[in-house]
């Protein structure tokens, strides 16, 4: 069974620090990877997508993918209290599947 | 309206009631999804429709019945639910569901079953 694992946290970092969120997945037959942010009581919203090995940067966010080690990470630079949320990792599997698998999410707290 | 909309936003129902959740996407997407999100649990995929055809039914109890009349609308019909069905029900859409496409979520319906 394909699985996506995340540390539930909470991960607590001071304002201005780098927050590092990690995600591992169980199957090498994976195609695309997504990070969603979910504020309490709200629905998930897409932060980053990454499809090939290496880093992808978008503003303060950097996604890192290592398919050989089966992990994907999200770095948030200059963390702000408004970044406090749950971050969901999602993996889409190849083979024509329509089914993304979500991790449980990591709770991030950025304290002033 | 833009993005993905869901109605109602909150619903309280008894175990003998019949109700329906509605989702509409204004993104021109071809795939739509229903998810259940309970506290402390990962998102649970319930149903997937692609071009109005159901392509996945993830062993969901028959008291949940989906309907997709066209590529922009998705319904979840509810009947004789149990208290453990209380959760946030999220609708999402994607371009075509073929792996590379991110999902766009609606605001969700907070369901409470008494």
PDB file of C-alpha atoms in Angstrom:
ATOM      1  CA  UNK A   1       0.000   0.000   0.000  1.00  0.00           C
ATOM      2  CA  UNK A   2       1.375   3.341  -1.002  1.00  0.00           C
ATOM      3  CA  UNK A   3       1.928   5.657   1.968  1.00  0.00           C
ATOM      4  CA  UNK A   4       3.068   9.186   2.644  1.00  0.00           C
ATOM      5  CA  UNK A   5       4.639   9.867   6.024  1.00  0.00           C
ATOM      6  CA  UNK A   6       5.027  13.172   7.823  1.00  0.00           C
ATOM      7  CA  UNK A   7       6.001  14.053  11.355  1.00  0.00           C
ATOM      8  CA  UNK A   8       2.829  15.460  12.907  1.00  0.00           C
ATOM      9  CA  UNK A   9       4.774  17.973  15.010  1.00  0.00           C
ATOM     10  CA  UNK A  10       4.166  20.552  16.143  1.00  0.00           C
ATOM     11  CA  UNK A  11       7.310  22.062  14.729  1.00  0.00           C
ATOM     12  CA  UNK A  12       8.016  25.293  16.567  1.00  0.00           C
ATOM     13  CA  UNK A  13      10.418  27.876  15.135  1.00  0.00           C
ATOM     14  CA  UNK A  14      11.113  31.493  16.008  1.00  0.00           C
ATOM     15  CA  UNK A  15      10.104  34.263  13.657  1.00  0.00           C
ATOM     16  CA  UNK A  16      12.750  34.813  10.987  1.00  0.00           C
ATOM     17  CA  UNK A  17      14.148  31.282  11.176  1.00  0.00           C
ATOM     18  CA  UNK A  18      14.075  28.582   8.508  1.00  0.00           C
ATOM     19  CA  UNK A  19      11.355  25.988   8.948  1.00  0.00           C
ATOM     20  CA  UNK A  20      12.118  22.579   7.466  1.00  0.00           C
ATOM     21  CA  UNK A  21       9.260  20.189   6.784  1.00  0.00           C
ATOM     22  CA  UNK A  22       9.907  16.652   5.625  1.00  0.00           C
ATOM     23  CA  UNK A  23       7.893  13.979   3.888  1.00  0.00           C
ATOM     24  CA  UNK A  24       8.769  10.413   2.890  1.00  0.00           C
ATOM     25  CA  UNK A  25       6.829   8.131   0.604  1.00  0.00           C
ATOM     26  CA  UNK A  26       6.762   4.415   0.181  1.00  0.00           C
ATOM     27  CA  UNK A  27       6.719   3.716  -3.527  1.00  0.00           C
ATOM     28  CA  UNK A  28       9.308   4.567  -6.120  1.00  0.00           C
ATOM     29  CA  UNK A  29       6.648   4.714  -8.819  1.00  0.00           C
ATOM     30  CA  UNK A  30       5.765   8.283  -8.001  1.00  0.00           C
ATOM     31  CA  UNK A  31       5.156  11.068 -10.433  1.00  0.00           C
ATOM     32  CA  UNK A  32       4.479  14.415  -8.854  1.00  0.00           C
ATOM     33  CA  UNK A  33       4.666  15.950  -5.438  1.00  0.00           C
ATOM     34  CA  UNK A  34       2.764  18.768  -3.820  1.00  0.00           C
ATOM     35  CA  UNK A  35       2.843  20.801  -0.658  1.00  0.00           C
ATOM     36  CA  UNK A  36      -0.427  22.266   0.614  1.00  0.00           C
ATOM     37  CA  UNK A  37      -0.941  24.657   3.498  1.00  0.00           C
ATOM     38  CA  UNK A  38      -4.049  24.363   5.641  1.00  0.00           C
ATOM     39  CA  UNK A  39      -4.983  26.944   8.219  1.00  0.00           C
ATOM     40  CA  UNK A  40      -7.170  25.805  11.089  1.00  0.00           C
ATOM     41  CA  UNK A  41     -10.773  25.509   9.945  1.00  0.00           C
ATOM     42  CA  UNK A  42      -9.883  26.188   6.316  1.00  0.00           C
ATOM     43  CA  UNK A  43      -9.322  24.044   3.255  1.00  0.00           C
ATOM     44  CA  UNK A  44      -5.894  23.139   1.861  1.00  0.00           C
ATOM     45  CA  UNK A  45      -4.273  25.510  -0.602  1.00  0.00           C
ATOM     46  CA  UNK A  46      -1.388  24.672  -2.909  1.00  0.00           C
ATOM     47  CA  UNK A  47       2.018  26.073  -1.954  1.00  0.00           C
ATOM     48  CA  UNK A  48       4.422  24.257  -4.228  1.00  0.00           C
ATOM     49  CA  UNK A  49       4.562  21.467  -6.771  1.00  0.00           C
ATOM     50  CA  UNK A  50       7.705  19.625  -7.830  1.00  0.00           C
ATOM     51  CA  UNK A  51       8.176  16.917 -10.424  1.00  0.00           C
ATOM     52  CA  UNK A  52      11.919  16.308 -10.848  1.00  0.00           C
ATOM     53  CA  UNK A  53      14.882  15.823  -8.556  1.00  0.00           C
ATOM     54  CA  UNK A  54      16.468  18.917  -7.106  1.00  0.00           C
ATOM     55  CA  UNK A  55      15.290  22.193  -5.695  1.00  0.00           C
ATOM     56  CA  UNK A  56      12.487  24.464  -6.757  1.00  0.00           C
ATOM     57  CA  UNK A  57      12.226  27.926  -5.293  1.00  0.00           C
ATOM     58  CA  UNK A  58       9.239  30.258  -5.119  1.00  0.00           C
ATOM     59  CA  UNK A  59       9.697  33.315  -2.958  1.00  0.00           C
ATOM     60  CA  UNK A  60      10.383  32.226   0.616  1.00  0.00           C
ATOM     61  CA  UNK A  61       9.525  28.603  -0.186  1.00  0.00           C
ATOM     62  CA  UNK A  62      11.865  25.933  -1.525  1.00  0.00           C
ATOM     63  CA  UNK A  63      10.781  22.404  -2.317  1.00  0.00           C
ATOM     64  CA  UNK A  64      13.436  19.705  -2.489  1.00  0.00           C
ATOM     65  CA  UNK A  65      12.916  16.322  -4.089  1.00  0.00           C
ATOM     66  CA  UNK A  66      15.144  13.266  -3.845  1.00  0.00           C
ATOM     67  CA  UNK A  67      13.531  10.335  -5.606  1.00  0.00           C
ATOM     68  CA  UNK A  68      16.373   7.924  -4.832  1.00  0.00           C
ATOM     69  CA  UNK A  69      15.854   8.484  -1.102  1.00  0.00           C
ATOM     70  CA  UNK A  70      12.100   8.861  -1.508  1.00  0.00           C
ATOM     71  CA  UNK A  71      11.709  12.104   0.310  1.00  0.00           C
ATOM     72  CA  UNK A  72      10.464  15.567  -0.421  1.00  0.00           C
ATOM     73  CA  UNK A  73      10.929  18.564   1.817  1.00  0.00           C
ATOM     74  CA  UNK A  74       9.694  22.120   2.103  1.00  0.00           C
ATOM     75  CA  UNK A  75      11.861  24.910   3.441  1.00  0.00           C
ATOM     76  CA  UNK A  76      10.314  28.176   4.552  1.00  0.00           C
ATOM     77  CA  UNK A  77      12.827  31.000   4.895  1.00  0.00           C
ATOM     78  CA  UNK A  78      12.267  34.030   7.114  1.00  0.00           C
ATOM     79  CA  UNK A  79       9.328  32.298   8.796  1.00  0.00           C
ATOM     80  CA  UNK A  80       6.459  34.540   9.818  1.00  0.00           C
ATOM     81  CA  UNK A  81       3.696  33.984  12.384  1.00  0.00           C
ATOM     82  CA  UNK A  82       1.294  33.934   9.422  1.00  0.00           C
ATOM     83  CA  UNK A  83       3.044  30.759   8.237  1.00  0.00           C
ATOM     84  CA  UNK A  84       1.661  28.941  11.279  1.00  0.00           C
ATOM     85  CA  UNK A  85      -0.523  26.221   9.780  1.00  0.00           C
ATOM     86  CA  UNK A  86      -0.576  22.526   8.953  1.00  0.00           C
ATOM     87  CA  UNK A  87       1.453  21.569   5.892  1.00  0.00           C
ATOM     88  CA  UNK A  88       0.253  18.602   3.879  1.00  0.00           C
ATOM     89  CA  UNK A  89       2.472  16.583   1.590  1.00  0.00           C
ATOM     90  CA  UNK A  90       0.750  14.879  -1.336  1.00  0.00           C
ATOM     91  CA  UNK A  91       2.104  12.369  -3.835  1.00  0.00           C
ATOM     92  CA  UNK A  92       0.562  11.436  -7.165  1.00  0.00           C
ATOM     93  CA  UNK A  93       1.506   8.007  -8.393  1.00  0.00           C
ATOM     94  CA  UNK A  94       2.305   7.167 -11.989  1.00  0.00           C
ATOM     95  CA  UNK A  95       0.451   4.582 -14.010  1.00  0.00           C
ATOM     96  CA  UNK A  96      -2.580   6.668 -14.873  1.00  0.00           C
ATOM     97  CA  UNK A  97      -3.934   6.789 -11.345  1.00  0.00           C
ATOM     98  CA  UNK A  98      -6.194   9.635 -10.404  1.00  0.00           C
ATOM     99  CA  UNK A  99      -5.494   9.107  -6.755  1.00  0.00           C
ATOM    100  CA  UNK A 100      -3.191  11.385  -4.820  1.00  0.00           C
ATOM    101  CA  UNK A 101      -2.139  10.244  -1.367  1.00  0.00           C
ATOM    102  CA  UNK A 102      -1.885  12.806   1.401  1.00  0.00           C
ATOM    103  CA  UNK A 103       0.224  12.641   4.527  1.00  0.00           C
ATOM    104  CA  UNK A 104      -1.250  13.469   7.921  1.00  0.00           C
ATOM    105  CA  UNK A 105       0.356  16.901   7.822  1.00  0.00           C
ATOM    106  CA  UNK A 106       2.901  18.686   9.993  1.00  0.00           C
ATOM    107  CA  UNK A 107       1.757  21.454  12.287  1.00  0.00           C
ATOM    108  CA  UNK A 108       4.065  24.464  12.137  1.00  0.00           C
ATOM    109  CA  UNK A 109       4.079  27.157  14.813  1.00  0.00           C
ATOM    110  CA  UNK A 110       6.096  30.317  14.211  1.00  0.00           C
ATOM    111  CA  UNK A 111       6.397  32.277  17.430  1.00  0.00           C
ATOM    112  CA  UNK A 112       7.312  35.982  17.592  1.00  0.00           C
TER     113      UNK A 112
ATOM    114  CA  UNK B   1     -17.976  32.978  -8.450  1.00  0.00           C
ATOM    115  CA  UNK B   2     -14.422  31.799  -8.822  1.00  0.00           C
ATOM    116  CA  UNK B   3     -12.516  28.659  -7.914  1.00  0.00           C
ATOM    117  CA  UNK B   4     -14.378  25.864  -6.156  1.00  0.00           C
ATOM    118  CA  UNK B   5     -17.496  26.601  -4.156  1.00  0.00           C
ATOM    119  CA  UNK B   6     -19.354  24.366  -1.729  1.00  0.00           C
ATOM    120  CA  UNK B   7     -22.755  24.619  -0.114  1.00  0.00           C
ATOM    121  CA  UNK B   8     -23.805  24.505   2.594  1.00  0.00           C
ATOM    122  CA  UNK B   9     -20.797  25.542   4.658  1.00  0.00           C
ATOM    123  CA  UNK B  10     -22.257  24.038   7.815  1.00  0.00           C
ATOM    124  CA  UNK B  11     -24.803  21.264   8.207  1.00  0.00           C
ATOM    125  CA  UNK B  12     -26.315  19.645  11.262  1.00  0.00           C
ATOM    126  CA  UNK B  13     -28.458  16.608  10.643  1.00  0.00           C
ATOM    127  CA  UNK B  14     -30.043  13.752  12.502  1.00  0.00           C
ATOM    128  CA  UNK B  15     -29.297  10.142  11.710  1.00  0.00           C
ATOM    129  CA  UNK B  16     -32.601   9.707   9.905  1.00  0.00           C
ATOM    130  CA  UNK B  17     -32.294  12.782   7.689  1.00  0.00           C
ATOM    131  CA  UNK B  18     -31.453  12.950   4.016  1.00  0.00           C
ATOM    132  CA  UNK B  19     -29.341  15.849   2.831  1.00  0.00           C
ATOM    133  CA  UNK B  20     -27.067  16.721  -0.071  1.00  0.00           C
ATOM    134  CA  UNK B  21     -23.776  18.568  -0.338  1.00  0.00           C
ATOM    135  CA  UNK B  22     -23.110  20.571  -3.470  1.00  0.00           C
ATOM    136  CA  UNK B  23     -19.837  21.464  -5.130  1.00  0.00           C
ATOM    137  CA  UNK B  24     -19.262  23.630  -8.179  1.00  0.00           C
ATOM    138  CA  UNK B  25     -15.984  24.407  -9.899  1.00  0.00           C
ATOM    139  CA  UNK B  26     -15.458  27.431 -12.124  1.00  0.00           C
ATOM    140  CA  UNK B  27     -11.983  26.470 -13.359  1.00  0.00           C
ATOM    141  CA  UNK B  28     -12.807  24.463 -16.454  1.00  0.00           C
ATOM    142  CA  UNK B  29     -11.390  21.320 -14.860  1.00  0.00           C
ATOM    143  CA  UNK B  30     -12.328  17.785 -15.835  1.00  0.00           C
ATOM    144  CA  UNK B  31     -11.795  15.884 -12.586  1.00  0.00           C
ATOM    145  CA  UNK B  32     -13.591  16.359  -9.284  1.00  0.00           C
ATOM    146  CA  UNK B  33     -13.093  14.740  -5.898  1.00  0.00           C
ATOM    147  CA  UNK B  34     -14.815  14.286  -2.553  1.00  0.00           C
ATOM    148  CA  UNK B  35     -12.650  14.034   0.565  1.00  0.00           C
ATOM    149  CA  UNK B  36     -13.449  13.489   4.214  1.00  0.00           C
ATOM    150  CA  UNK B  37     -11.249  15.142   6.821  1.00  0.00           C
ATOM    151  CA  UNK B  38     -11.609  14.092  10.444  1.00  0.00           C
ATOM    152  CA  UNK B  39      -9.601  15.434  13.336  1.00  0.00           C
ATOM    153  CA  UNK B  40      -6.070  14.015  13.592  1.00  0.00           C
ATOM    154  CA  UNK B  41      -6.497  11.903  10.466  1.00  0.00           C
ATOM    155  CA  UNK B  42      -5.172  12.393   6.946  1.00  0.00           C
ATOM    156  CA  UNK B  43      -7.443  13.410   4.135  1.00  0.00           C
ATOM    157  CA  UNK B  44      -9.530  10.428   3.096  1.00  0.00           C
ATOM    158  CA  UNK B  45     -10.414  10.238  -0.565  1.00  0.00           C
ATOM    159  CA  UNK B  46     -14.018   9.165  -1.070  1.00  0.00           C
ATOM    160  CA  UNK B  47     -14.829   9.523  -4.754  1.00  0.00           C
ATOM    161  CA  UNK B  48     -13.196  10.678  -7.962  1.00  0.00           C
ATOM    162  CA  UNK B  49     -14.973  11.676 -11.143  1.00  0.00           C
ATOM    163  CA  UNK B  50     -13.241  12.353 -14.417  1.00  0.00           C
ATOM    164  CA  UNK B  51     -15.331  13.742 -17.260  1.00  0.00           C
ATOM    165  CA  UNK B  52     -18.453  12.829 -15.276  1.00  0.00           C
ATOM    166  CA  UNK B  53     -17.448   9.183 -14.996  1.00  0.00           C
ATOM    167  CA  UNK B  54     -16.705   7.772 -11.570  1.00  0.00           C
ATOM    168  CA  UNK B  55     -13.179   6.419 -11.678  1.00  0.00           C
ATOM    169  CA  UNK B  56     -12.639   5.667  -8.027  1.00  0.00           C
ATOM    170  CA  UNK B  57     -14.814   4.613  -5.149  1.00  0.00           C
ATOM    171  CA  UNK B  58     -12.663   4.125  -2.127  1.00  0.00           C
ATOM    172  CA  UNK B  59     -14.791   1.605  -0.215  1.00  0.00           C
ATOM    173  CA  UNK B  60     -17.113   4.263   1.066  1.00  0.00           C
ATOM    174  CA  UNK B  61     -20.294   3.160   2.902  1.00  0.00           C
ATOM    175  CA  UNK B  62     -23.423   3.186   0.776  1.00  0.00           C
ATOM    176  CA  UNK B  63     -24.969   5.868   2.966  1.00  0.00           C
ATOM    177  CA  UNK B  64     -22.810   8.252   0.909  1.00  0.00           C
ATOM    178  CA  UNK B  65     -23.925   8.522  -2.702  1.00  0.00           C
ATOM    179  CA  UNK B  66     -22.131  10.771  -5.202  1.00  0.00           C
ATOM    180  CA  UNK B  67     -23.574  12.333  -8.321  1.00  0.00           C
ATOM    181  CA  UNK B  68     -21.769  14.191 -11.074  1.00  0.00           C
ATOM    182  CA  UNK B  69     -24.245  15.556 -13.643  1.00  0.00           C
ATOM    183  CA  UNK B  70     -21.566  17.474 -15.565  1.00  0.00           C
ATOM    184  CA  UNK B  71     -17.908  18.357 -15.246  1.00  0.00           C
ATOM    185  CA  UNK B  72     -18.640  21.480 -13.203  1.00  0.00           C
ATOM    186  CA  UNK B  73     -20.966  20.063 -10.574  1.00  0.00           C
ATOM    187  CA  UNK B  74     -20.605  17.367  -7.963  1.00  0.00           C
ATOM    188  CA  UNK B  75     -23.036  16.284  -5.281  1.00  0.00           C
ATOM    189  CA  UNK B  76     -22.757  14.060  -2.239  1.00  0.00           C
ATOM    190  CA  UNK B  77     -26.088  12.663  -1.116  1.00  0.00           C
ATOM    191  CA  UNK B  78     -26.281  11.682   2.529  1.00  0.00           C
ATOM    192  CA  UNK B  79     -28.771   9.371   4.223  1.00  0.00           C
ATOM    193  CA  UNK B  80     -28.958   7.541   7.537  1.00  0.00           C
ATOM    194  CA  UNK B  81     -25.548   8.809   8.601  1.00  0.00           C
ATOM    195  CA  UNK B  82     -23.818   7.916  11.850  1.00  0.00           C
ATOM    196  CA  UNK B  83     -22.259  10.255  14.412  1.00  0.00           C
ATOM    197  CA  UNK B  84     -18.795   9.095  13.303  1.00  0.00           C
ATOM    198  CA  UNK B  85     -19.527  10.611   9.900  1.00  0.00           C
ATOM    199  CA  UNK B  86     -19.221  14.056  11.457  1.00  0.00           C
ATOM    200  CA  UNK B  87     -16.267  15.689   9.691  1.00  0.00           C
ATOM    201  CA  UNK B  88     -15.205  18.324   7.213  1.00  0.00           C
ATOM    202  CA  UNK B  89     -16.153  17.295   3.693  1.00  0.00           C
ATOM    203  CA  UNK B  90     -13.969  18.810   1.034  1.00  0.00           C
ATOM    204  CA  UNK B  91     -14.539  18.998  -2.672  1.00  0.00           C
ATOM    205  CA  UNK B  92     -11.607  19.473  -5.031  1.00  0.00           C
ATOM    206  CA  UNK B  93     -11.010  19.688  -8.745  1.00  0.00           C
ATOM    207  CA  UNK B  94      -8.026  19.267 -11.036  1.00  0.00           C
ATOM    208  CA  UNK B  95      -7.360  19.681 -14.723  1.00  0.00           C
ATOM    209  CA  UNK B  96      -7.683  16.016 -15.614  1.00  0.00           C
ATOM    210  CA  UNK B  97      -6.449  13.958 -12.665  1.00  0.00           C
ATOM    211  CA  UNK B  98      -3.541  12.439 -14.548  1.00  0.00           C
ATOM    212  CA  UNK B  99      -0.873  12.790 -11.955  1.00  0.00           C
ATOM    213  CA  UNK B 100       0.768  16.089 -12.808  1.00  0.00           C
ATOM    214  CA  UNK B 101      -2.081  18.282 -11.815  1.00  0.00           C
ATOM    215  CA  UNK B 102      -2.532  19.947  -8.492  1.00  0.00           C
ATOM    216  CA  UNK B 103      -5.905  20.017  -6.817  1.00  0.00           C
ATOM    217  CA  UNK B 104      -7.927  23.078  -5.957  1.00  0.00           C
ATOM    218  CA  UNK B 105     -10.086  22.719  -2.885  1.00  0.00           C
ATOM    219  CA  UNK B 106     -13.381  24.261  -1.963  1.00  0.00           C
ATOM    220  CA  UNK B 107     -13.964  25.744   1.499  1.00  0.00           C
ATOM    221  CA  UNK B 108     -15.579  22.556   2.777  1.00  0.00           C
ATOM    222  CA  UNK B 109     -18.821  21.636   4.497  1.00  0.00           C
ATOM    223  CA  UNK B 110     -18.607  21.103   8.242  1.00  0.00           C
ATOM    224  CA  UNK B 111     -21.032  18.246   8.905  1.00  0.00           C
ATOM    225  CA  UNK B 112     -22.338  17.315  12.348  1.00  0.00           C
ATOM    226  CA  UNK B 113     -24.472  14.208  12.732  1.00  0.00           C
ATOM    227  CA  UNK B 114     -26.487  14.068  15.925  1.00  0.00           C
TER     228      UNK B 114
END
